[in-house]
């Protein structure tokens, strides 16, 4: 059963089941999407049709409350993992959409939240673009009636397709969050994205030079983007997507061993068992991180735990990749084998900013202040 929205789109009664349906489509299209500059247009359209673009919002704005409380965030973690299992690039794009909605909910005015909901209902894809181009960070300069952007963003997932990005920009009073409005395929350059994986994420540079910004498009207070628990503490969302990719790799390993009649080989059983343990470990860390992020725990405690979860999930994912590739052998590196693409996407997606600093900060919090907040 579905609830109909005024736009004619349906809000799924079960977001996880909806995510699994989207994942099935993405999985079937995975090989076709594995090309430079590709973008999962039809999959994002189905995210919209299934109500998943709207689902993170509270019920009062037409959503399913996936960003509310520990139960909501744990449900969101499963949705993110399900989508990531079908396609890590699609999962990355959806996670960015969710991140932007969460920041607007947390720091926006009532008018900004209402405008966000209206844009989501209209099918706009949101995202967060925070990486600057070298020594020339994006700037917000004062202008009559508001401001104007100077510069560009790089490593922007969904470049040319995300029409409602949240970008960070340097201003006279500090780092600001800005909500520019873009048209499809506007100002994007995908030529610089030559990574071996995540090719279908349409990652690239976006030139925002000269874009006017009204006062209502500035979000929150200066430096608030870096505040916890939404900054480092929000990293659990991409860990959830990565855990979905891990689950897909384990499923493909299982499929290969059974198809080749090697599922009784003791050495293969050893590797399969290690992969299953690693996947379970990652899922436990993600579930606990999501629950903690939705609790009333201190923001620095949330950030500290999530920083430790980053290393735990990364190590678990590397164990899964090693087990799958050693077990399947050369075929795990041959296109168009699904395992080859999933492994390549996962290895690329694991490269997140400042992993050593995150581990050190998480360890420092644990040693100096609080015990690990396990149940």
Coordinates of C-alpha atoms in Angstrom, one line a residue:
X1 CA 0.0 0.0 0.0
X2 CA 1.3 3.5 -0.8
X3 CA 0.4 7.0 0.2
X4 CA -0.2 9.3 -2.8
X5 CA 1.4 12.7 -2.7
X6 CA 0.0 15.8 -4.3
X7 CA 2.5 15.5 -7.1
X8 CA 1.2 12.1 -8.1
X9 CA 4.3 10.4 -6.8
X10 CA 4.0 7.5 -4.3
X11 CA 5.6 7.4 -0.9
X12 CA 6.4 3.8 -0.2
X13 CA 5.0 2.3 3.0
X14 CA 8.1 0.2 3.3
X15 CA 11.2 2.2 2.3
X16 CA 13.5 -0.9 2.6
X17 CA 11.3 -2.9 0.2
X18 CA 11.3 0.1 -2.2
X19 CA 15.1 0.4 -1.9
X20 CA 15.5 -3.3 -2.7
X21 CA 13.3 -2.8 -5.8
X22 CA 15.6 0.1 -6.9
X23 CA 18.6 -2.1 -6.2
X24 CA 17.3 -4.8 -8.5
X25 CA 17.0 -2.4 -11.3
X26 CA 20.5 -0.9 -10.6
X27 CA 22.0 -4.3 -10.5
X28 CA 20.6 -5.3 -13.9
X29 CA 21.9 -2.0 -15.4
X30 CA 25.3 -2.1 -13.6
X31 CA 27.4 -3.2 -16.6
X32 CA 25.8 -0.7 -18.9
X33 CA 26.4 2.1 -16.5
X34 CA 30.1 1.3 -16.1
X35 CA 31.5 4.0 -18.4
X36 CA 33.2 7.3 -17.9
X37 CA 30.7 10.2 -17.4
X38 CA 27.8 7.8 -16.9
X39 CA 24.9 8.6 -14.6
X40 CA 22.0 6.3 -13.4
X41 CA 19.2 8.5 -14.7
X42 CA 16.5 5.8 -14.8
X43 CA 17.5 4.6 -11.3
X44 CA 17.3 8.1 -9.8
X45 CA 13.9 8.5 -11.5
X46 CA 12.8 5.3 -9.8
X47 CA 14.1 6.5 -6.5
X48 CA 11.8 9.5 -7.0
X49 CA 8.8 7.3 -8.1
X50 CA 9.3 5.1 -5.1
X51 CA 9.2 8.0 -2.7
X52 CA 12.8 7.4 -1.6
X53 CA 14.0 10.9 -2.4
X54 CA 11.3 12.2 0.0
X55 CA 11.5 9.4 2.6
X56 CA 14.3 11.0 4.8
X57 CA 12.0 14.0 5.6
X58 CA 9.7 14.0 8.6
X59 CA 6.0 13.0 8.1
X60 CA 5.0 16.7 8.4
X61 CA 6.9 17.4 5.2
X62 CA 5.6 14.3 3.5
X63 CA 8.4 11.9 4.3
X64 CA 8.9 8.7 6.2
X65 CA 11.0 10.1 9.0
X66 CA 14.2 8.3 8.1
X67 CA 16.3 11.1 9.6
X68 CA 14.5 11.1 12.9
X69 CA 15.7 9.4 16.1
X70 CA 17.6 6.2 16.5
X71 CA 15.0 4.0 15.0
X72 CA 14.7 6.2 11.9
X73 CA 18.5 6.3 11.4
X74 CA 18.7 2.5 11.7
X75 CA 16.0 2.1 9.1
X76 CA 17.9 4.6 6.9
X77 CA 21.1 2.6 7.3
X78 CA 19.4 -0.5 5.9
X79 CA 17.9 1.5 3.0
X80 CA 21.4 2.9 2.2
X81 CA 22.9 -0.6 2.4
X82 CA 20.2 -2.0 0.1
X83 CA 20.8 0.6 -2.5
X84 CA 24.6 0.3 -2.2
X85 CA 24.3 -3.5 -2.8
X86 CA 22.5 -2.8 -6.1
X87 CA 24.9 0.0 -7.1
X88 CA 27.6 1.8 -5.1
X89 CA 27.5 4.8 -7.4
X90 CA 23.8 5.1 -7.0
X91 CA 24.2 4.6 -3.2
X92 CA 26.8 7.4 -3.2
X93 CA 24.4 9.8 -4.9
X94 CA 21.5 8.9 -2.6
X95 CA 23.7 9.3 0.5
X96 CA 24.7 12.8 -0.7
X97 CA 21.0 13.6 -1.2
X98 CA 20.2 12.4 2.3
X99 CA 23.1 14.4 3.7
X100 CA 21.9 17.6 2.2
X101 CA 18.4 17.0 3.4
X102 CA 19.7 16.3 6.9
X103 CA 21.7 19.5 7.0
X104 CA 18.8 21.6 5.8
X105 CA 16.5 20.0 8.4
X106 CA 19.1 20.7 11.1
X107 CA 20.1 24.2 10.3
X108 CA 17.5 25.6 8.0
X109 CA 14.6 28.0 8.7
X110 CA 11.0 26.8 8.4
X111 CA 10.8 28.5 5.0
X112 CA 14.0 26.7 3.8
X113 CA 12.7 23.3 5.0
X114 CA 9.4 23.9 3.2
X115 CA 11.2 24.9 0.0
X116 CA 13.4 21.8 0.2
X117 CA 10.4 19.5 0.5
X118 CA 8.7 21.1 -2.4
X119 CA 11.9 20.7 -4.5
X120 CA 12.2 17.1 -3.6
X121 CA 8.6 16.4 -4.5
X122 CA 9.3 18.0 -7.9
X123 CA 12.1 15.5 -8.4
X124 CA 15.2 17.6 -7.7
X125 CA 18.3 15.6 -6.6
X126 CA 20.2 17.2 -3.7
X127 CA 23.8 16.7 -2.8
X128 CA 26.7 18.1 -0.8
X129 CA 29.8 19.5 -2.5
X130 CA 32.5 20.5 -0.1
X131 CA 35.8 19.9 -1.9
X132 CA 37.5 23.0 -3.2
X133 CA 39.9 23.4 -6.2
X134 CA 43.3 23.6 -4.7
X135 CA 44.4 26.9 -3.1
X136 CA 41.4 28.8 -4.4
X137 CA 38.4 27.7 -2.3
X138 CA 34.9 28.7 -3.4
X139 CA 34.1 32.2 -2.1
X140 CA 30.8 34.0 -1.4
X141 CA 31.3 37.7 -1.9
X142 CA 28.8 40.3 -0.8
X143 CA 26.6 41.7 -3.6
X144 CA 23.5 43.9 -3.7
X145 CA 20.6 41.8 -2.4
X146 CA 22.8 38.9 -1.2
X147 CA 26.0 37.6 -2.6
X148 CA 27.8 36.1 -5.6
X149 CA 29.9 32.9 -5.8
X150 CA 33.4 32.9 -7.1
X151 CA 35.3 29.7 -8.0
X152 CA 34.3 26.1 -8.4
X153 CA 34.0 22.8 -6.7
X154 CA 35.7 19.5 -7.6
X155 CA 35.0 15.8 -6.9
X156 CA 31.3 16.7 -6.9
X157 CA 29.2 13.6 -7.3
X158 CA 26.3 14.1 -9.5
X159 CA 27.8 17.0 -11.3
X160 CA 25.4 18.2 -13.9
X161 CA 22.6 16.1 -12.4
X162 CA 22.3 17.4 -8.9
X163 CA 20.2 20.5 -9.3
X164 CA 20.0 21.4 -5.6
X165 CA 23.5 21.2 -4.2
X166 CA 24.6 22.3 -0.8
X167 CA 28.0 23.9 -1.2
X168 CA 30.5 25.3 1.2
X169 CA 31.9 28.7 0.5
X170 CA 34.4 31.0 2.2
X171 CA 32.8 34.3 3.2
X172 CA 34.0 37.3 5.3
X173 CA 32.5 35.8 8.4
X174 CA 33.7 32.2 7.9
X175 CA 32.7 29.1 6.1
X176 CA 29.1 29.3 4.9
X177 CA 26.6 26.7 3.6
X178 CA 25.0 27.9 0.4
X179 CA 22.0 26.5 -1.6
X180 CA 22.4 27.4 -5.3
X181 CA 19.9 26.4 -7.9
X182 CA 21.2 24.7 -11.0
X183 CA 19.7 23.4 -14.2
X184 CA 20.5 19.9 -15.5
X185 CA 23.9 19.5 -17.1
X186 CA 24.8 23.1 -16.3
X187 CA 28.3 24.2 -15.4
X188 CA 29.7 20.6 -15.1
X189 CA 32.9 19.1 -16.3
X190 CA 33.3 15.4 -15.9
X191 CA 36.6 15.1 -17.8
X192 CA 38.8 15.0 -14.7
X193 CA 37.2 12.0 -13.1
X194 CA 39.4 9.1 -14.2
X195 CA 39.2 6.9 -11.2
X196 CA 39.1 3.2 -11.8
X197 CA 35.8 2.8 -10.0
X198 CA 32.5 4.7 -9.3
X199 CA 32.4 5.7 -13.0
X200 CA 28.6 6.0 -13.0
X201 CA 28.6 8.6 -10.2
X202 CA 29.0 11.6 -12.6
X203 CA 31.8 12.9 -10.4
X204 CA 33.4 16.1 -11.7
X205 CA 34.1 19.8 -11.3
X206 CA 31.3 22.4 -11.2
X207 CA 32.0 26.0 -12.1
X208 CA 30.0 28.3 -9.9
X209 CA 31.7 31.5 -11.0
X210 CA 29.3 34.5 -10.9
X211 CA 26.3 32.7 -9.7
X212 CA 24.1 35.1 -7.7
X213 CA 23.0 34.0 -4.2
X214 CA 20.0 35.4 -2.4
X215 CA 20.0 35.7 1.4
X216 CA 17.4 32.9 1.6
X217 CA 19.9 30.6 -0.1
X218 CA 22.4 30.9 2.8
X219 CA 22.0 28.1 5.4
X220 CA 22.8 28.2 9.1
X221 CA 25.5 30.2 10.8
X222 CA 29.2 30.6 9.8
X223 CA 31.3 27.5 10.4
X224 CA 28.2 25.4 11.3
X225 CA 28.9 23.0 8.5
X226 CA 31.9 21.7 10.6
X227 CA 29.8 21.3 13.7
X228 CA 29.1 17.9 15.3
X229 CA 27.3 15.6 15.2
X230 CA 26.5 16.2 11.6
X231 CA 30.1 16.6 10.2
X232 CA 32.4 13.6 11.2
X233 CA 29.4 12.1 13.0
X234 CA 27.5 11.8 9.7
X235 CA 30.1 9.6 8.1
X236 CA 28.1 6.5 9.2
X237 CA 25.9 7.0 6.2
X238 CA 28.6 6.3 3.6
X239 CA 29.7 3.4 5.8
X240 CA 26.2 2.0 5.4
X241 CA 26.4 2.3 1.6
X242 CA 29.8 0.6 1.7
X243 CA 28.4 -2.3 3.8
X244 CA 25.9 -2.8 1.0
X245 CA 28.7 -3.1 -1.5
X246 CA 30.4 -5.6 0.8
X247 CA 27.2 -7.7 1.0
X248 CA 27.0 -7.7 -2.8
X249 CA 30.7 -8.9 -3.1
X250 CA 30.0 -11.7 -0.6
X251 CA 26.9 -12.7 -2.5
X252 CA 28.8 -12.9 -5.7
X253 CA 31.5 -14.9 -4.0
X254 CA 28.9 -17.4 -2.8
X255 CA 27.4 -17.6 -6.2
X256 CA 30.7 -18.3 -7.9
X257 CA 31.8 -21.0 -5.4
X258 CA 28.5 -22.8 -5.8
X259 CA 28.4 -22.5 -9.6
X260 CA 31.9 -24.0 -9.8
X261 CA 31.2 -26.7 -7.3
X262 CA 33.9 -25.4 -5.0
X263 CA 31.7 -24.7 -2.0
X264 CA 33.0 -27.8 -0.2
X265 CA 36.7 -27.0 -0.6
X266 CA 38.1 -26.4 2.9
X267 CA 40.3 -23.5 1.8
X268 CA 37.4 -21.9 0.0
X269 CA 35.2 -22.4 3.1
X270 CA 37.9 -20.7 5.2
X271 CA 37.9 -17.6 2.9
X272 CA 34.1 -17.6 2.7
X273 CA 33.8 -17.7 6.5
X274 CA 36.3 -14.9 6.9
X275 CA 34.3 -12.8 4.4
X276 CA 31.0 -13.5 6.2
X277 CA 32.6 -12.5 9.6
X278 CA 34.0 -9.3 8.1
X279 CA 30.6 -8.4 6.6
X280 CA 28.9 -9.1 9.9
X281 CA 31.4 -6.9 11.8
X282 CA 30.8 -4.0 9.4
X283 CA 27.0 -4.3 9.8
X284 CA 27.3 -4.2 13.6
X285 CA 29.4 -1.1 13.6
X286 CA 27.1 0.6 11.1
X287 CA 24.0 -0.3 13.0
X288 CA 25.4 0.9 16.3
X289 CA 26.8 4.1 14.7
X290 CA 23.4 4.9 13.2
X291 CA 21.6 4.3 16.5
X292 CA 24.1 6.4 18.4
X293 CA 23.7 9.3 15.8
X294 CA 20.0 9.3 16.4
X295 CA 20.3 9.3 20.2
X296 CA 20.8 12.1 22.8
X297 CA 24.5 11.2 23.2
X298 CA 27.0 14.1 23.2
X299 CA 28.0 15.3 19.7
X300 CA 31.7 14.5 20.4
X301 CA 30.8 11.0 21.6
X302 CA 28.9 10.4 18.3
X303 CA 31.8 11.7 16.2
X304 CA 34.3 9.7 18.2
X305 CA 32.5 6.5 17.7
X306 CA 31.8 7.0 14.0
X307 CA 35.5 7.8 13.5
X308 CA 36.3 4.4 14.9
X309 CA 33.6 2.8 12.8
X310 CA 35.3 4.2 9.7
X311 CA 38.4 2.2 10.3
X312 CA 36.4 -0.9 11.3
X313 CA 34.4 -0.9 8.1
X314 CA 37.3 -0.1 5.9
X315 CA 39.3 -3.0 7.3
X316 CA 36.3 -5.3 7.0
X317 CA 35.8 -4.3 3.4
X318 CA 39.4 -4.9 2.5
X319 CA 39.1 -8.4 4.0
X320 CA 36.0 -9.1 1.9
X321 CA 37.7 -7.9 -1.2
X322 CA 40.8 -10.0 -0.6
X323 CA 38.8 -13.1 0.2
X324 CA 36.5 -12.7 -2.9
X325 CA 39.4 -12.0 -5.3
X326 CA 41.6 -14.8 -3.9
X327 CA 38.7 -17.3 -4.0
X328 CA 37.4 -16.5 -7.5
X329 CA 40.9 -15.8 -8.9
X330 CA 41.5 -14.2 -12.3
X331 CA 37.8 -14.1 -13.2
X332 CA 37.4 -11.6 -10.4
X333 CA 39.4 -9.2 -12.5
X334 CA 37.8 -9.8 -15.8
X335 CA 35.1 -7.5 -17.3
X336 CA 32.1 -7.8 -17.5
X337 CA 32.1 -10.1 -14.4
X338 CA 29.9 -8.3 -11.8
X339 CA 32.4 -9.0 -9.1
X340 CA 35.1 -7.1 -11.0
X341 CA 33.0 -4.0 -11.2
X342 CA 31.7 -4.2 -7.6
X343 CA 35.2 -4.7 -6.2
X344 CA 36.5 -1.8 -8.3
X345 CA 33.7 0.5 -7.1
X346 CA 34.1 -0.5 -3.5
X347 CA 37.9 -0.1 -3.5
X348 CA 37.4 3.4 -4.9
X349 CA 34.6 4.4 -2.6
X350 CA 36.7 3.3 0.5
X351 CA 39.1 6.2 -0.2
X352 CA 37.5 8.8 2.1
X353 CA 39.2 11.9 3.4
X354 CA 41.6 11.9 6.3
X355 CA 41.3 8.3 7.5
X356 CA 44.3 8.4 9.8
X357 CA 43.1 11.7 11.5
X358 CA 39.6 10.1 11.9
X359 CA 41.1 7.1 13.7
X360 CA 43.3 9.2 15.9
X361 CA 40.4 11.5 16.9
X362 CA 38.2 8.5 17.7
X363 CA 40.9 6.8 19.7
X364 CA 41.6 10.1 21.6
X365 CA 38.0 10.4 22.6
X366 CA 37.8 6.8 23.8
X367 CA 41.1 7.1 25.8
X368 CA 40.5 10.5 27.4
X369 CA 36.8 10.7 28.0
X370 CA 34.2 8.1 27.5
X371 CA 34.1 4.3 27.0
X372 CA 32.9 2.9 23.8
X373 CA 29.1 3.4 23.8
X374 CA 28.1 -0.2 23.1
X375 CA 24.7 -1.4 24.4

